[in-house]
Coordinates of C-alpha atoms in Angstrom, one line a residue:
X1193 CA 0.0 -0.3 0.1
X1194 CA 1.3 4.0 -0.9
X1195 CA 2.5 5.6 2.5
X1196 CA 1.0 8.9 2.6
X1197 CA 0.8 11.9 4.9
X1198 CA -0.9 14.8 5.4
X1199 CA 0.6 17.7 5.7
X1200 CA -0.8 20.7 7.5
X1201 CA 0.5 23.8 8.4
X1202 CA -0.9 25.9 11.9
X1203 CA -1.0 28.2 14.0
X1204 CA -3.6 29.5 16.1
X1205 CA -6.0 26.8 15.3
X1206 CA -7.1 25.0 18.6
X1207 CA -11.2 25.4 17.1
X1208 CA -10.8 23.7 14.2
X1209 CA -7.5 20.9 14.4
X1210 CA -9.2 18.3 17.1
X1211 CA -11.7 17.9 14.5
X1212 CA -9.6 18.0 11.2
X1213 CA -7.3 15.4 12.6
X1214 CA -10.4 12.9 13.3
X1215 CA -12.0 13.4 10.2
X1216 CA -8.5 12.3 8.2
X1217 CA -8.2 9.0 10.0
X1218 CA -11.4 8.6 9.5
X1219 CA -11.1 7.7 5.4
X1220 CA -10.3 4.5 4.1
X1221 CA -6.5 4.8 2.7
X1222 CA -4.5 4.9 5.9
X1223 CA -4.1 9.1 5.8
X1224 CA -0.7 9.8 8.3
X1225 CA -0.6 14.0 9.0
X1226 CA 2.0 15.8 9.6
X1227 CA 1.1 19.1 11.6
X1228 CA 3.8 22.3 10.8
X1229 CA 3.1 24.7 14.6
X1230 CA 4.3 27.9 13.8
X1231 CA 4.0 28.3 18.2
X1232 CA 0.6 29.0 17.7
X1233 CA -0.4 30.9 21.1
X1234 CA -3.3 29.2 21.8
X1235 CA -2.7 25.9 22.9
X1236 CA -2.9 24.8 19.3
X1237 CA 0.6 22.0 19.5
X1238 CA -1.2 20.8 22.7
X1239 CA -4.0 19.5 21.3
X1240 CA -1.9 17.7 18.7
X1241 CA 0.2 15.3 21.1
X1242 CA -2.9 15.1 23.5
X1243 CA -4.3 13.1 20.5
X1244 CA -0.8 11.9 19.2
X1245 CA -1.4 8.8 22.2
X1246 CA -4.2 7.8 20.8
X1247 CA -2.8 7.8 16.9
X1248 CA 0.0 6.5 17.7
X1249 CA 2.4 5.9 14.5
X1250 CA 0.1 8.2 12.6
X1251 CA 0.0 11.9 14.2
X1252 CA 3.6 13.2 14.3
X1253 CA 4.0 17.7 14.4
X1254 CA 6.6 19.4 14.7
X1255 CA 6.8 22.6 15.7
X1256 CA 8.8 26.2 15.2
X1257 CA 9.5 28.9 17.1
X1258 CA 7.1 31.7 15.8
X1259 CA 5.9 33.1 12.0
X1260 CA 8.0 31.5 9.8
X1261 CA 5.5 31.4 6.8
X1262 CA 3.2 29.1 4.9
X1263 CA 5.9 27.9 2.1
X1264 CA 8.6 27.9 4.9
X1265 CA 6.2 25.2 7.0
X1266 CA 5.5 23.2 4.1
X1267 CA 9.0 22.6 3.1
X1268 CA 9.6 20.9 5.8
X1269 CA 7.2 19.4 6.2
X1270 CA 8.4 18.0 2.0
X1271 CA 11.7 17.4 3.3
X1272 CA 10.3 15.0 6.6
X1273 CA 8.0 13.4 4.5
X1274 CA 11.1 12.1 1.9
X1275 CA 13.2 11.2 4.8
X1276 CA 10.3 8.9 6.5
X1277 CA 9.9 7.4 3.5
X1278 CA 5.7 8.9 2.4
X1279 CA 4.6 8.2 -1.1
X1280 CA 2.3 10.8 -1.9
X1281 CA 2.2 13.7 0.5
X1282 CA -0.2 16.1 0.6
X1283 CA -0.9 20.3 1.5
X1284 CA -4.7 20.9 3.1
X1285 CA -5.3 23.8 5.9
X1286 CA -6.6 22.9 9.4
X1287 CA -10.2 24.9 8.8
X1288 CA -12.0 22.6 6.6
X1289 CA -12.2 24.9 3.7
X1290 CA -10.7 21.8 2.1
X1291 CA -12.7 19.1 2.3
X1292 CA -11.2 15.9 3.9
X1293 CA -13.6 13.5 1.6
X1294 CA -11.7 15.7 -1.9
X1295 CA -8.5 13.5 0.0
X1296 CA -8.9 9.6 -1.7
X1297 CA -9.8 11.8 -5.0
X1298 CA -7.0 13.8 -5.1
X1299 CA -4.4 10.7 -4.5
X1300 CA -5.8 8.7 -7.2
X1301 CA -5.2 11.9 -9.7
X1302 CA -1.8 12.0 -8.6
X1303 CA -1.1 8.5 -8.9
X1304 CA -2.6 8.4 -12.7
X1305 CA -0.2 10.9 -13.8
X1306 CA 2.6 10.9 -11.4
X1307 CA 3.0 14.4 -10.8
X1308 CA 0.7 16.7 -9.0
X1309 CA -3.0 17.0 -8.0
X1310 CA -5.2 20.2 -7.9
X1311 CA -7.9 20.7 -6.1
X1312 CA -8.6 23.6 -7.9
X1313 CA -11.9 25.6 -7.2
X1314 CA -12.0 26.8 -11.3
X1315 CA -11.6 24.4 -12.9
X1316 CA -15.2 23.8 -13.3
X1317 CA -16.8 27.4 -12.9
X1318 CA -16.5 28.6 -9.8
X1319 CA -16.6 26.8 -6.8
X1320 CA -16.3 28.9 -3.7
X1321 CA -18.9 29.3 -0.3
X1322 CA -18.8 32.5 1.3
X1323 CA -16.3 34.0 0.0
X1324 CA -17.1 37.7 -0.4
X1325 CA -16.8 38.5 -4.1
X1326 CA -13.7 40.9 -3.3
X1327 CA -12.1 37.9 -2.6
X1328 CA -13.0 35.8 -4.7
X1329 CA -12.7 38.4 -8.2
X1330 CA -9.6 38.8 -6.7
X1331 CA -8.6 35.4 -5.9
X1332 CA -10.1 34.1 -9.5
X1333 CA -8.4 37.1 -11.6
X1334 CA -5.0 36.5 -9.7
X1335 CA -5.0 32.8 -11.4
X1336 CA -5.8 34.4 -15.0
X1337 CA -2.8 36.7 -14.6
X1338 CA -0.4 33.6 -13.9
X1339 CA -1.2 32.2 -17.1
X1340 CA -0.8 35.1 -18.7
X1341 CA 2.1 35.4 -17.5
X1342 CA 3.5 32.1 -17.2
X1343 CA 1.6 30.2 -20.1
X1344 CA 0.9 27.5 -17.7
X1345 CA -2.7 26.0 -18.6
X1346 CA -4.3 25.3 -15.6
X1347 CA -7.3 26.9 -14.3
X1348 CA -6.0 27.4 -10.1
X1349 CA -2.5 28.8 -9.3
X1350 CA -3.1 29.8 -5.7
X1351 CA -4.5 26.2 -5.0
X1352 CA -3.3 24.8 -1.7
X1353 CA -5.3 22.2 -1.5
X1354 CA -2.8 19.2 -3.6
X1355 CA -1.7 16.1 -4.1
X1356 CA 2.8 15.9 -5.1
X1357 CA 3.9 12.2 -5.9
X1358 CA 7.0 11.0 -4.4
X1359 CA 9.1 11.5 -7.7
X1360 CA 7.8 15.1 -8.2
X1361 CA 9.1 16.0 -5.2
X1362 CA 12.1 14.3 -5.2
X1363 CA 13.2 16.1 -8.3
X1364 CA 12.5 19.8 -6.3
X1365 CA 15.1 21.9 -4.7
X1366 CA 13.4 23.2 -2.3
X1367 CA 16.8 25.1 -1.2
X1368 CA 15.9 27.4 -4.2
X1369 CA 12.3 28.2 -3.7
X1370 CA 12.0 31.6 -3.2
X1371 CA 8.4 32.4 -2.5
X1372 CA 7.3 32.3 1.6
X1373 CA 3.8 33.3 1.2
X1374 CA 1.2 32.2 -0.9
X1375 CA 3.1 32.9 -3.7
X1376 CA 5.2 29.3 -3.0
X1377 CA 1.8 27.4 -4.3
X1378 CA 2.9 29.4 -7.3
X1379 CA 5.8 28.2 -7.5
X1380 CA 5.4 25.2 -6.8
X1381 CA 3.4 24.0 -9.2
X1382 CA 5.8 26.1 -11.5
X1383 CA 8.4 24.2 -11.0
X1384 CA 6.6 21.2 -11.1
X1385 CA 5.4 22.0 -14.4
X1386 CA 8.8 23.5 -15.6
X1387 CA 10.6 19.8 -14.5
X1388 CA 8.4 18.5 -17.1
X1389 CA 6.0 16.8 -14.6
X1390 CA 2.2 16.3 -15.4
X1391 CA -0.3 18.7 -13.3
X1392 CA -4.4 18.0 -13.3
X1393 CA -7.2 19.6 -11.6
X1394 CA -9.8 17.8 -10.0
X1395 CA -13.2 20.1 -9.1
X1396 CA -13.2 20.8 -5.1
X1397 CA -16.1 22.9 -3.8
X1398 CA -13.8 25.7 -1.4
X1399 CA -16.0 26.3 2.2
X1400 CA -14.4 29.4 3.8
X1401 CA -13.3 29.1 7.5
X1402 CA -16.0 29.0 10.2
X1403 CA -14.2 28.8 13.5
X1404 CA -10.8 30.6 13.9
X1405 CA -9.0 33.5 11.8
X1406 CA -8.4 34.5 8.2
X1407 CA -4.9 34.4 7.7
X1408 CA -4.5 36.5 4.4
X1409 CA -2.5 40.0 4.0
X1410 CA -2.4 42.3 1.6
X1411 CA 1.4 41.5 1.9
X1412 CA 0.2 38.2 0.6
X1413 CA -0.7 39.1 -2.8
X1414 CA 2.1 41.5 -3.6
X1415 CA 4.9 38.9 -2.8
X1416 CA 2.8 36.9 -5.4
X1417 CA 2.4 39.3 -7.7
X1418 CA 5.7 40.6 -8.5
X1419 CA 7.5 36.9 -8.0
X1420 CA 5.4 35.9 -10.5
X1421 CA 7.2 37.7 -12.9
X1422 CA 10.2 37.0 -11.9
X1423 CA 9.4 33.3 -12.2
X1424 CA 9.1 34.0 -15.9
X1425 CA 12.8 34.2 -16.4
X1426 CA 13.8 31.7 -13.4
X1427 CA 15.9 28.2 -15.3
X1428 CA 14.8 24.7 -14.0
X1429 CA 16.1 21.7 -13.3
X1430 CA 16.1 18.7 -11.6
X1431 CA 17.8 18.1 -8.3
X1432 CA 20.6 16.2 -8.8

């Protein structure tokens, strides 16, 4: 059986973390979870550690000091997952905006293509629930901008619900990944694309969080805007 792990970055997710962990572990397919907690002052890490006895050898946590950025959290998780022999590695939010029931669909798509499966909000119309219209438009047109600049035929370029094959992650030089915020999601997709891996989109319904606070900021979009232009002129090669 393929070894599968879901990476969940957290900062102040005490309202959601126990429920999301139990939901993932209720799925068929033996999913493991790695939580990357950036020093949440609300006790998120303590909740996770309290659950580890109930889920031995399936639930893991890495605690970091302070907020170091979404991108560095996932890179830390990717390195750990490869070192521990996982075949498929997922990115997923803690707040149920990504439905854990979609994990098997992402796994099947990634297993079939051998590259990256993307949980897409825009490949089948606009499938977003409870977002303000301004945020929907910003996200939708951000993806159009990325496609225009980079020529990458992905409808949801900023999606953060994904499954990577081990082969794909092993080919990427993590030390060369430069964007730290949500631009990281674009950079990882484009890197996989430029290295010759197939990217497939799986339609999902994205539901805005009900509990806890959003981590979005205007600086996130600024980094992504200018970072995409820089990506256009980068050269990519597989990790030796």
